Tab-separated table of C-alpha atoms in Angstrom:
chain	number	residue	atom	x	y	z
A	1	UNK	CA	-32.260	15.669	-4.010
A	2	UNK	CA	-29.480	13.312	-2.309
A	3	UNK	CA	-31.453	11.064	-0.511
A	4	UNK	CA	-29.585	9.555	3.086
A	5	UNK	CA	-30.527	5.988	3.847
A	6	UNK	CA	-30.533	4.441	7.498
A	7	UNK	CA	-28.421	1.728	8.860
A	8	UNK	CA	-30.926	-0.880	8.543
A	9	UNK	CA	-31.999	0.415	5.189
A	10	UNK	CA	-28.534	0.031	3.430
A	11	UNK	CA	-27.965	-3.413	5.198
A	12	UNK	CA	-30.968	-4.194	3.378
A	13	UNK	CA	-29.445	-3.412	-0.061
A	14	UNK	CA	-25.793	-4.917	0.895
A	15	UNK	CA	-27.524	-8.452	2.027
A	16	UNK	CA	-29.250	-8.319	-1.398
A	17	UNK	CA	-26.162	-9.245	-3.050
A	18	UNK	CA	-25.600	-12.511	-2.889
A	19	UNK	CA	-21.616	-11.596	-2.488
A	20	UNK	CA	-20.500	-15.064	-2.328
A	21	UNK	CA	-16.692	-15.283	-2.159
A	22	UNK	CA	-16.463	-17.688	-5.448
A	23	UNK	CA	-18.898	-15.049	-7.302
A	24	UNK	CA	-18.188	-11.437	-8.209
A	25	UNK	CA	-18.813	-8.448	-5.813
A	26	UNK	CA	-19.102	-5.573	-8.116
A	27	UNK	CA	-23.099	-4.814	-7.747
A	28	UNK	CA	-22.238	-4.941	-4.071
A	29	UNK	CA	-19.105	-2.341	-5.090
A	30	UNK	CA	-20.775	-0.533	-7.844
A	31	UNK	CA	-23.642	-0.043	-5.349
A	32	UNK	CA	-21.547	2.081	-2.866
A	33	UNK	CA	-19.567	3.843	-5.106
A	34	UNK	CA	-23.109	4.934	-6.341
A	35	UNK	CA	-24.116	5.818	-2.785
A	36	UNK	CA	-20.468	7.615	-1.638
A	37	UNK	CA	-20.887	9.942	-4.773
A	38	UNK	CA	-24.122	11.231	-4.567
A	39	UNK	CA	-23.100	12.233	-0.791
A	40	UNK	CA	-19.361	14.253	-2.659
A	41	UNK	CA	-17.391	11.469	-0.768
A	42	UNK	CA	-14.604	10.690	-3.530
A	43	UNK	CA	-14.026	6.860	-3.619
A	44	UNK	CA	-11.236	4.510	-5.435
A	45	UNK	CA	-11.622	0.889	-6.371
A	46	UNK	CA	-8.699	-1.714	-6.651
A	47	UNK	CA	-9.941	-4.304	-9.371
A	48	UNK	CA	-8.964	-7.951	-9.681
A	49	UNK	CA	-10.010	-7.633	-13.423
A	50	UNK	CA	-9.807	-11.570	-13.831
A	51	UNK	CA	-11.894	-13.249	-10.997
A	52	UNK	CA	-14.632	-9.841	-11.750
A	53	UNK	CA	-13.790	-8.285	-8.134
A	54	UNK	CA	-12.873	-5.507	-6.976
A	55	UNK	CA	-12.008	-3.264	-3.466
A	56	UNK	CA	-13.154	0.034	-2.386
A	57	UNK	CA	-11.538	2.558	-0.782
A	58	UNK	CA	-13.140	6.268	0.183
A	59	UNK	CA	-11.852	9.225	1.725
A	60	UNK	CA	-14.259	11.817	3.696
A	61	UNK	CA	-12.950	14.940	5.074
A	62	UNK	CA	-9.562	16.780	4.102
A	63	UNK	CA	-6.638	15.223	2.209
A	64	UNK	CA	-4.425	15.420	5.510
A	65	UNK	CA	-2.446	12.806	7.166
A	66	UNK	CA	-3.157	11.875	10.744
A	67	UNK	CA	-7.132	10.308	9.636
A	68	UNK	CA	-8.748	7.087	10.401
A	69	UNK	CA	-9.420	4.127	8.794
A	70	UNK	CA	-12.317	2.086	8.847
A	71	UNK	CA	-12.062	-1.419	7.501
A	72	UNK	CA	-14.845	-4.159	6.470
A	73	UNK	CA	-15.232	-6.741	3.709
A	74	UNK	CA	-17.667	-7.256	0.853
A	75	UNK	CA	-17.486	-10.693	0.735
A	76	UNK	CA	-19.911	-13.525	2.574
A	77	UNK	CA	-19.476	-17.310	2.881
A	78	UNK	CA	-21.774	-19.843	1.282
A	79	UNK	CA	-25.391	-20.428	2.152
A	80	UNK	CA	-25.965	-23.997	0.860
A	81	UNK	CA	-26.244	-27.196	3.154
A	82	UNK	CA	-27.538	-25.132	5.998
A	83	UNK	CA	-31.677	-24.770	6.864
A	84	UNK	CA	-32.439	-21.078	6.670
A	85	UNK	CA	-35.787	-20.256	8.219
A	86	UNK	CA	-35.752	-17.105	5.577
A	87	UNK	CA	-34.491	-16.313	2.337
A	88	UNK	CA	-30.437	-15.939	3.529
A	89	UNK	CA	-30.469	-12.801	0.328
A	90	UNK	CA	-33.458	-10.782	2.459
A	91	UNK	CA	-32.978	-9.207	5.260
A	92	UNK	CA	-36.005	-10.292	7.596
A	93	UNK	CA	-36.464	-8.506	11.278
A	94	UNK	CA	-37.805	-10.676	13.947
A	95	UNK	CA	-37.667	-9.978	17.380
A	96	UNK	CA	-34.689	-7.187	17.178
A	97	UNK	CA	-33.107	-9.137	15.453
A	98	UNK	CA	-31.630	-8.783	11.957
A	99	UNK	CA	-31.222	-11.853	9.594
A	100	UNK	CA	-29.182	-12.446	6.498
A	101	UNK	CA	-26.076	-14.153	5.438
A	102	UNK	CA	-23.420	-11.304	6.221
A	103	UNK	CA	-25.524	-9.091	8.582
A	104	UNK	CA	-23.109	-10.203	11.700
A	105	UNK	CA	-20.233	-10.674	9.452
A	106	UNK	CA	-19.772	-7.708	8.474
A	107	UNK	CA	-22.091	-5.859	6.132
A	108	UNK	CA	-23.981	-4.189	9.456
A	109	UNK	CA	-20.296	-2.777	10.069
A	110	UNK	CA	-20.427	-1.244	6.522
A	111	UNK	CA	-24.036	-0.374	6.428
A	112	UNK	CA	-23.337	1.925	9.792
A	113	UNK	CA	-20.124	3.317	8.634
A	114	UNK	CA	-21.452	4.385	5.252
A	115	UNK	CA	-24.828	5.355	6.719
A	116	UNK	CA	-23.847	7.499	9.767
A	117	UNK	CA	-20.663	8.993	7.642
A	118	UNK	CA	-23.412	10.189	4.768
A	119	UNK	CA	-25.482	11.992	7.692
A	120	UNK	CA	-22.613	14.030	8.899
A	121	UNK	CA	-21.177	16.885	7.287
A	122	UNK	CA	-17.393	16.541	5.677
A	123	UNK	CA	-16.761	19.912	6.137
A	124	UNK	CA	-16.457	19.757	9.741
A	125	UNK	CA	-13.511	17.343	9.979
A	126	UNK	CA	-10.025	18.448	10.898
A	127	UNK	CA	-8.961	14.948	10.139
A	128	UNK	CA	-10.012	12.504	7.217
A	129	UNK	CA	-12.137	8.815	7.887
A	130	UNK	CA	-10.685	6.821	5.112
A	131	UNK	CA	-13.454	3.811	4.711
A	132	UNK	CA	-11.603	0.281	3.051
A	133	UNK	CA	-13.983	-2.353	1.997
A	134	UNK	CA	-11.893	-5.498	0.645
A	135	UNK	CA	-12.693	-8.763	-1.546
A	136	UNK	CA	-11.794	-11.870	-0.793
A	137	UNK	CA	-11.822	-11.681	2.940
A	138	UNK	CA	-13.590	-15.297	3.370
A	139	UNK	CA	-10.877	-17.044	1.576
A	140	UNK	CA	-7.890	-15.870	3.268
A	141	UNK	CA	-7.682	-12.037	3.453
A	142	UNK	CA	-6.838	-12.316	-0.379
A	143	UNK	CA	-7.806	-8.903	-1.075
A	144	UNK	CA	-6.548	-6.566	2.208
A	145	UNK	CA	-2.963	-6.421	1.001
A	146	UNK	CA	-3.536	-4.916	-2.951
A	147	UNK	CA	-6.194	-2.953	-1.176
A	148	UNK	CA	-3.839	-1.710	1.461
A	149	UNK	CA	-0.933	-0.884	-1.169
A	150	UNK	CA	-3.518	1.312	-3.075
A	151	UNK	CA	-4.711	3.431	-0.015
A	152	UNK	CA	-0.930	3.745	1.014
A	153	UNK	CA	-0.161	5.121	-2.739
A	154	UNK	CA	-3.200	7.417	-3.080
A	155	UNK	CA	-4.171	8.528	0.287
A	156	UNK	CA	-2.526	10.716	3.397
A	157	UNK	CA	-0.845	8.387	5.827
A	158	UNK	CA	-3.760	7.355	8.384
A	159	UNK	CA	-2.960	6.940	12.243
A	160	UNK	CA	-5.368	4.127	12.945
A	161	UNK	CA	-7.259	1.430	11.600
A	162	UNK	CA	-10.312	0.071	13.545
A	163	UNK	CA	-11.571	-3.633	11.502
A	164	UNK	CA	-15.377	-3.899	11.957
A	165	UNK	CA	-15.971	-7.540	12.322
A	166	UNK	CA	-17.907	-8.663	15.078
A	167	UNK	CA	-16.837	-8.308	18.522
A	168	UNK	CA	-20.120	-7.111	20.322
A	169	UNK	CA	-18.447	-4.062	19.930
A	170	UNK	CA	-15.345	-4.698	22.776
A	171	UNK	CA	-12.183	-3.371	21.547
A	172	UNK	CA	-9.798	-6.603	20.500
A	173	UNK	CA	-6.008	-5.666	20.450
A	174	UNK	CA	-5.111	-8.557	19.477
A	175	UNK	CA	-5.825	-11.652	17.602
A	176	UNK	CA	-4.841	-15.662	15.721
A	177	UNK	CA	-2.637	-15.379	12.666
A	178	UNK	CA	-2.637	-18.414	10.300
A	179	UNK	CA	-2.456	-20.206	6.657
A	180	UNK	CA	-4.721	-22.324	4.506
A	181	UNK	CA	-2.880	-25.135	2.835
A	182	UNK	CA	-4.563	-27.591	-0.126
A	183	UNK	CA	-2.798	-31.032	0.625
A	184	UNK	CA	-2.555	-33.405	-2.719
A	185	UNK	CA	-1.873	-37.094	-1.443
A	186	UNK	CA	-0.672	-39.010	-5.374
A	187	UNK	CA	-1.705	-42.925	-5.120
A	188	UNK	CA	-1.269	-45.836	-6.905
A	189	UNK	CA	-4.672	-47.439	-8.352
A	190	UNK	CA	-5.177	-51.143	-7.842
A	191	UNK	CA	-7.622	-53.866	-7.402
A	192	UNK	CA	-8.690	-53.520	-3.404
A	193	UNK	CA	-8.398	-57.101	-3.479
A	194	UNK	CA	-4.700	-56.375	-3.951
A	195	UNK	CA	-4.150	-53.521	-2.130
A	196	UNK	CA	-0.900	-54.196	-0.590
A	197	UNK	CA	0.586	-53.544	-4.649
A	198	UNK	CA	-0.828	-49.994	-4.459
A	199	UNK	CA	-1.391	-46.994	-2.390
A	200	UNK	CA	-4.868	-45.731	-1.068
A	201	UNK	CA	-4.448	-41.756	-1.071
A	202	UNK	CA	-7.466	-41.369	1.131
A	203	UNK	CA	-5.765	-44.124	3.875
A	204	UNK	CA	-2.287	-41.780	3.639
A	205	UNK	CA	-4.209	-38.916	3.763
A	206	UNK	CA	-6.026	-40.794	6.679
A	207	UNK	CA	-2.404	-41.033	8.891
A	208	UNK	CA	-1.516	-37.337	7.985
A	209	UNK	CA	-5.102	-35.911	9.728
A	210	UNK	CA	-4.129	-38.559	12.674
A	211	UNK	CA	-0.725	-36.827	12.802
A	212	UNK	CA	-2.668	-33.480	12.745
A	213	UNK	CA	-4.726	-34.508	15.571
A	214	UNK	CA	-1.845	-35.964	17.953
A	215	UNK	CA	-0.352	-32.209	16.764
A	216	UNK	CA	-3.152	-30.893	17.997
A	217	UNK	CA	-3.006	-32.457	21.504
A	218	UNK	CA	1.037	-31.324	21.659
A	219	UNK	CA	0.296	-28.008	21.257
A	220	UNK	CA	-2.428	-28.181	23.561
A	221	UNK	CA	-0.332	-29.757	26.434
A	222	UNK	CA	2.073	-26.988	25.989
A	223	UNK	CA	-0.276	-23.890	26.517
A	224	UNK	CA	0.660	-21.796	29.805
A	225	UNK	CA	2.216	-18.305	28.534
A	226	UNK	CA	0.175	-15.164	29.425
A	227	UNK	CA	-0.583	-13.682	26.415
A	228	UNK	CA	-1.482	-17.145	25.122
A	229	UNK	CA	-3.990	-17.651	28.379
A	230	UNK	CA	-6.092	-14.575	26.664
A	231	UNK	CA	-6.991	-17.062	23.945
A	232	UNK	CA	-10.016	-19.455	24.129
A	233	UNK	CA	-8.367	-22.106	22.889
A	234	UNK	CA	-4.583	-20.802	24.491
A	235	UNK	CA	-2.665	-22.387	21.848
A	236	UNK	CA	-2.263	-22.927	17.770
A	237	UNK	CA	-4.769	-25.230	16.165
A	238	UNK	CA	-4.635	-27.057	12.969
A	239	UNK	CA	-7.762	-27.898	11.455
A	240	UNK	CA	-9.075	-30.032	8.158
A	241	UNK	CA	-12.311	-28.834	6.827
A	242	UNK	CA	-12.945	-30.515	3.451
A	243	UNK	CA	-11.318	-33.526	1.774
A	244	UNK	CA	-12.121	-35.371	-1.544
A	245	UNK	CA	-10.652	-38.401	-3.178
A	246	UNK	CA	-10.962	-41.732	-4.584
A	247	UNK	CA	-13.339	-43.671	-7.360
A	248	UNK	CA	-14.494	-46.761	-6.065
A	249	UNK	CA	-15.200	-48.928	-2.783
A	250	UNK	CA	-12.921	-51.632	-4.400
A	251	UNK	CA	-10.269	-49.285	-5.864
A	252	UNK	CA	-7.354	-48.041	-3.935
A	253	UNK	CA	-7.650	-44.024	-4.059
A	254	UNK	CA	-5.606	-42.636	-6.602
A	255	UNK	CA	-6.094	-38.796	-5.428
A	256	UNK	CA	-7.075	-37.504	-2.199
A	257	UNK	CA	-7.088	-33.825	-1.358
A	258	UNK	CA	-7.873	-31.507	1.368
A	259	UNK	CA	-7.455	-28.722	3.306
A	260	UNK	CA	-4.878	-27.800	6.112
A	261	UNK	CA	-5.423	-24.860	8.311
A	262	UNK	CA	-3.293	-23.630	10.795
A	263	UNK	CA	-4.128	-21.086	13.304
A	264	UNK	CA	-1.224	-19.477	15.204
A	265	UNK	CA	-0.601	-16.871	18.322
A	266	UNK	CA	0.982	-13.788	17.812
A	267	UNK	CA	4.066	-15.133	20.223
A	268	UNK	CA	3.781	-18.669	18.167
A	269	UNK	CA	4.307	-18.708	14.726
A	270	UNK	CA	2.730	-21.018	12.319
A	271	UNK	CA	6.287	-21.966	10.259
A	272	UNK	CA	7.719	-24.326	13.133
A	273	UNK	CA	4.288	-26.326	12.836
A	274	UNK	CA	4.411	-26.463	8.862
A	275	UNK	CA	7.684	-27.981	8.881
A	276	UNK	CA	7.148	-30.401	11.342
A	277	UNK	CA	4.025	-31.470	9.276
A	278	UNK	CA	5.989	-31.082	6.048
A	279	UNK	CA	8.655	-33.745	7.643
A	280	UNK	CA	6.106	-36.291	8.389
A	281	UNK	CA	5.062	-36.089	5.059
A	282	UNK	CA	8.272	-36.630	3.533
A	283	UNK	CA	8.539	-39.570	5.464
A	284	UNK	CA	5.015	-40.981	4.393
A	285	UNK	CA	6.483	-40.077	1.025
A	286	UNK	CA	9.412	-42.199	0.573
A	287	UNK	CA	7.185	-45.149	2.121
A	288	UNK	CA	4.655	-45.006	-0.624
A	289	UNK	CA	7.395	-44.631	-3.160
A	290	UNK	CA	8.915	-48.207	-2.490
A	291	UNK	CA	5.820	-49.123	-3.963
A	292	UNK	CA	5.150	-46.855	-6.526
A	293	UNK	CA	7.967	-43.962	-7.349
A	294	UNK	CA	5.022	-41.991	-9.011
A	295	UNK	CA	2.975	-41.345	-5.937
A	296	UNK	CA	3.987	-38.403	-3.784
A	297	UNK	CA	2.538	-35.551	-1.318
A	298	UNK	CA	2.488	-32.095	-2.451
A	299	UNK	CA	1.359	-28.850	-0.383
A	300	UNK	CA	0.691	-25.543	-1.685
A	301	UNK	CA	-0.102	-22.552	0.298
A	302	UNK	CA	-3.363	-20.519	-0.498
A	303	UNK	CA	-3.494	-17.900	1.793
A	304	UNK	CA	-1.803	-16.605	4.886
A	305	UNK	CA	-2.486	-13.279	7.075
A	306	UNK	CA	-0.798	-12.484	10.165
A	307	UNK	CA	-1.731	-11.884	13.818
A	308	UNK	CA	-2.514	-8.778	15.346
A	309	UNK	CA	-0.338	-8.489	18.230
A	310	UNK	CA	-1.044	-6.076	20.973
A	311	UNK	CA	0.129	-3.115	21.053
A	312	UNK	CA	0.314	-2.111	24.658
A	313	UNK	CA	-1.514	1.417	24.479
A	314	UNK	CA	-1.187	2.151	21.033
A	315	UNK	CA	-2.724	5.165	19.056
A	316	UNK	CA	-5.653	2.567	17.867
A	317	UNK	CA	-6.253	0.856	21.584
A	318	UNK	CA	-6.478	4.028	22.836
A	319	UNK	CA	-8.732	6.051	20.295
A	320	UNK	CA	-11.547	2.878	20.432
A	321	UNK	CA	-11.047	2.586	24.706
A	322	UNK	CA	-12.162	6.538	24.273
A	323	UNK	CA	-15.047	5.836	22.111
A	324	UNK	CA	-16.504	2.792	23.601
A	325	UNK	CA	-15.304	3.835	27.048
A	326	UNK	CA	-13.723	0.450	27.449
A	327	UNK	CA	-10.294	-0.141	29.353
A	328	UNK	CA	-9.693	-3.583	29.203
A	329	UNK	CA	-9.045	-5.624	25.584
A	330	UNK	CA	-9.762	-8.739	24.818
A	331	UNK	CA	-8.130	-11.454	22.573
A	332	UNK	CA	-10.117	-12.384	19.371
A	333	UNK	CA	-9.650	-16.465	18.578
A	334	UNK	CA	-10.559	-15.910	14.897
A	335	UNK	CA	-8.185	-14.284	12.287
A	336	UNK	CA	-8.821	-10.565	10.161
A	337	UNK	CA	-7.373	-7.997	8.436
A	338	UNK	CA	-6.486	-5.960	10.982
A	339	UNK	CA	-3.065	-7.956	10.909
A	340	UNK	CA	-2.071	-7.041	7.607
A	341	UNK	CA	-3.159	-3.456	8.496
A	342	UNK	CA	-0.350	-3.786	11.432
A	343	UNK	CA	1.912	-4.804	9.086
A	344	UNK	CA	1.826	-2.307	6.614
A	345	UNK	CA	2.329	0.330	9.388
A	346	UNK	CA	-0.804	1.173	11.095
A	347	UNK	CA	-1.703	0.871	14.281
A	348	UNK	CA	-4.841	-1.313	14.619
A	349	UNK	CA	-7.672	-3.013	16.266
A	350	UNK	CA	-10.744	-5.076	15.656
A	351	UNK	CA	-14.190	-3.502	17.022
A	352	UNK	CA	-17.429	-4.251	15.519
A	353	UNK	CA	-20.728	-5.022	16.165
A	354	UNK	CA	-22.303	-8.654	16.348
A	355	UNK	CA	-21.302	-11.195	17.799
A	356	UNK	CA	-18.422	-14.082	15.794
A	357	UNK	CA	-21.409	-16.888	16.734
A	358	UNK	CA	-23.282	-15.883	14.741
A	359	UNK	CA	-21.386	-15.817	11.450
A	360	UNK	CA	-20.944	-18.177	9.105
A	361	UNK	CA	-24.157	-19.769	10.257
A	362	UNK	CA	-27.907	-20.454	8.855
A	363	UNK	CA	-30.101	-17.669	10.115
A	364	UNK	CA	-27.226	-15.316	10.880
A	365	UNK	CA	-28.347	-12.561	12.369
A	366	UNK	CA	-27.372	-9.210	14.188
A	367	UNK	CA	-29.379	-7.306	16.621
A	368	UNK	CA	-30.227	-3.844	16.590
A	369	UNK	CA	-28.833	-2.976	19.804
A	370	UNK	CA	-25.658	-3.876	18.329
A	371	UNK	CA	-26.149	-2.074	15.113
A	372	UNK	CA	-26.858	0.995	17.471
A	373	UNK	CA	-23.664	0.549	19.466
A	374	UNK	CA	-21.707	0.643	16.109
A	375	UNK	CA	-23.398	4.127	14.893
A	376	UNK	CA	-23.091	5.639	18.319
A	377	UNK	CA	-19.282	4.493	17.915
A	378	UNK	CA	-18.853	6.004	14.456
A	379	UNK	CA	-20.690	9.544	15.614
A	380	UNK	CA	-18.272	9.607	18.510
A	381	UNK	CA	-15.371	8.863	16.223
A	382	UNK	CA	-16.809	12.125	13.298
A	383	UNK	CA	-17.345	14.322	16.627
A	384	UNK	CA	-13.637	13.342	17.610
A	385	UNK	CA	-11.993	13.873	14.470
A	386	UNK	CA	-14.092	17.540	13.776
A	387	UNK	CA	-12.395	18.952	16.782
């Protein structure tokens, strides 16, 4: 006997594995695929055979164009440096509330979708929900666009795409684009005592975060368009998160790395930014190199994923304003995959349950009222799409 699990029950299962961008999400993957068949919903998977990963991809209902997609990812961000009050891999209930790395962000998405989907009947849809869960989210939205390219291959053309992450379920047409840069400042080692014959990579690196933040300001003082007054903050950001480098107090830094992220507007684009960082650089550059023609900056680009630009009434807008009874949108500061969904063809918008706070936090958690929206949403959406 096919046995249908609740919401709460398969969150359970998907915090469980530890899915860890940096680690492999096949139990995770294996696990749903598992849970899809036994309910004769046929499923796909798009492997990245050499980091062990893979995406899922599902179709319930008829093979007809004209469906709906619903998106989440597999993947969570670390749990170590932050004070958990529970075990971050258990899902522990206190107070209505649901904790457990990726409960908020997004695996109470998925565990809804694939629980409420499971309880309804197939049979009854006129039109297909096609259910994409990606890899690699956390790092970049690595995995959407091979994910994307296989549903577009196998499956009927969808009309919509609705991207679960966490929104307290208010319908967001729009949201921040952006890249990920790793920044490689080459120095020259010498006695500190010396230092003027060499070149500390962490002090460079040290006037090319300083030329970030004055940036940063720039872009700030510029803010006044309308669509970028729907953003909290109105305007780009760039943004360094980690950095590394060097040996000893008294040794000039022969390495220094870190990261550069940029976060862009749908009207503001993130190129014009780069370059003008890129051109500082180069002038940095040829300063070091009158000291030492082997040191040097180099940038390489990690990841990138586009905005989500409105729409203005669009087949997605208007499908989640029906379901959630919502008529005003609001503008998500954060980036997803909805973007590369838009790009690809489909008209899309970010709705999910929990609220962005609460990820990538210790003791992340998502209440049950939320979790309750999000199944009433996806009833609504199988009632819709059986008429």
């Amino acid at each position: 006997m096919v046995t249908h699990l609740e919401t709460v029950e398969i969150l359970e299962r998907l915090v469980g594995f530890p899915t860890v961008s940096s680690e492999t999400n096949l139990e995770l993957i294996d696990w749903v695929g598992s849970y899809l068949n036994d309910h004769g919903i046929a499923f796909w998977l798009e492997r990245d055979g050499d980091a062990g990963k893979a995406g899922l991809y599902a179709l319930a209902g008829p093979r007809v164009e004209g469906g709906i997609i619903l998106s989440g990812h597999s993947d969570v961000v670390p749990v170590e440096g932050q004070t958990w009050l529970s075990d971050p891999w258990r899902l522990t209930e206190r107070g209505g509330r649901y904790y457990g790395r990726g409960t908020c962000d997004m695996k109470g998405f998925v565990a809804a979708v694939l629980s409420r989907l499971t309880a309804a009947d197939p049979g009854m849809l006129q039109k297909p929900i096609l259910l994409a869960l990606s890899r690699d989210e956390e790092i970049g939205c690595v995995g959407a666009r091979p994910l994307i390219a296989h549903m577009k291959r196998a499956l009927p053309t969808a009309a919509a795409a609705i991207i679960g992450e966490p929104t307290m379920m208010q319908v967001s047409d729009c949201h921040k684009g952006g890249g990920t840069y790793a920044v490689t400042v080459q120095g020259h080692e010498v006695h500190s005592s010396i230092m003027h014959r060499g070149i500390s990579a962490i002090m460079v690196s040290g006037r090319l975060i300083e030329w970030i933040n004055g940036e940063n300001k720039r872009l700030a003082a510029k803010a006044g368009s309308d669509m970028q007054r729907r953003f909290d903050p109105p305007y780009p950001t760039l943004h360094v998160g980690r950095i590394k480098g060097g040996t000893a107090p008294n040794i000039t830094a022969g390495e220094c790395r870190f990261d550069l992220e940029i976060r862009s507007l749908p009207d503001h684009g993130h190129d014009a930014i780069l370059e003008r960082f890129l051109d500082f650089a180069r002038r940095v550059e040829g300063e070091m190199q009158t000291i030492s023609p082997a040191t040097g900056i180099e940038l390489a680009k990690r990841a990138d994923a586009p905005p989500l630009r409105s729409e203005n009434g669009g087949r997605a807008e208007e499908l989640a304003c029906a379901l959630t009874g919502q008529t005003r949108m609001y503008a998500a500061p954060y980036i997803t995959e909805a973007g590369l969904f838009q790009e690809a063809g489909f008209s899309s918008v970010v709705c999910g349950p929990g609220d962005v706070a609460q990820a990538h936090c210790a003791n992340e958690y998502i209440a049950a009222e939320q979790l309750s929206q999000c199944e009433n949403f996806v009833d609504a959406l199988i009632v819709r799409l059986s008429q």
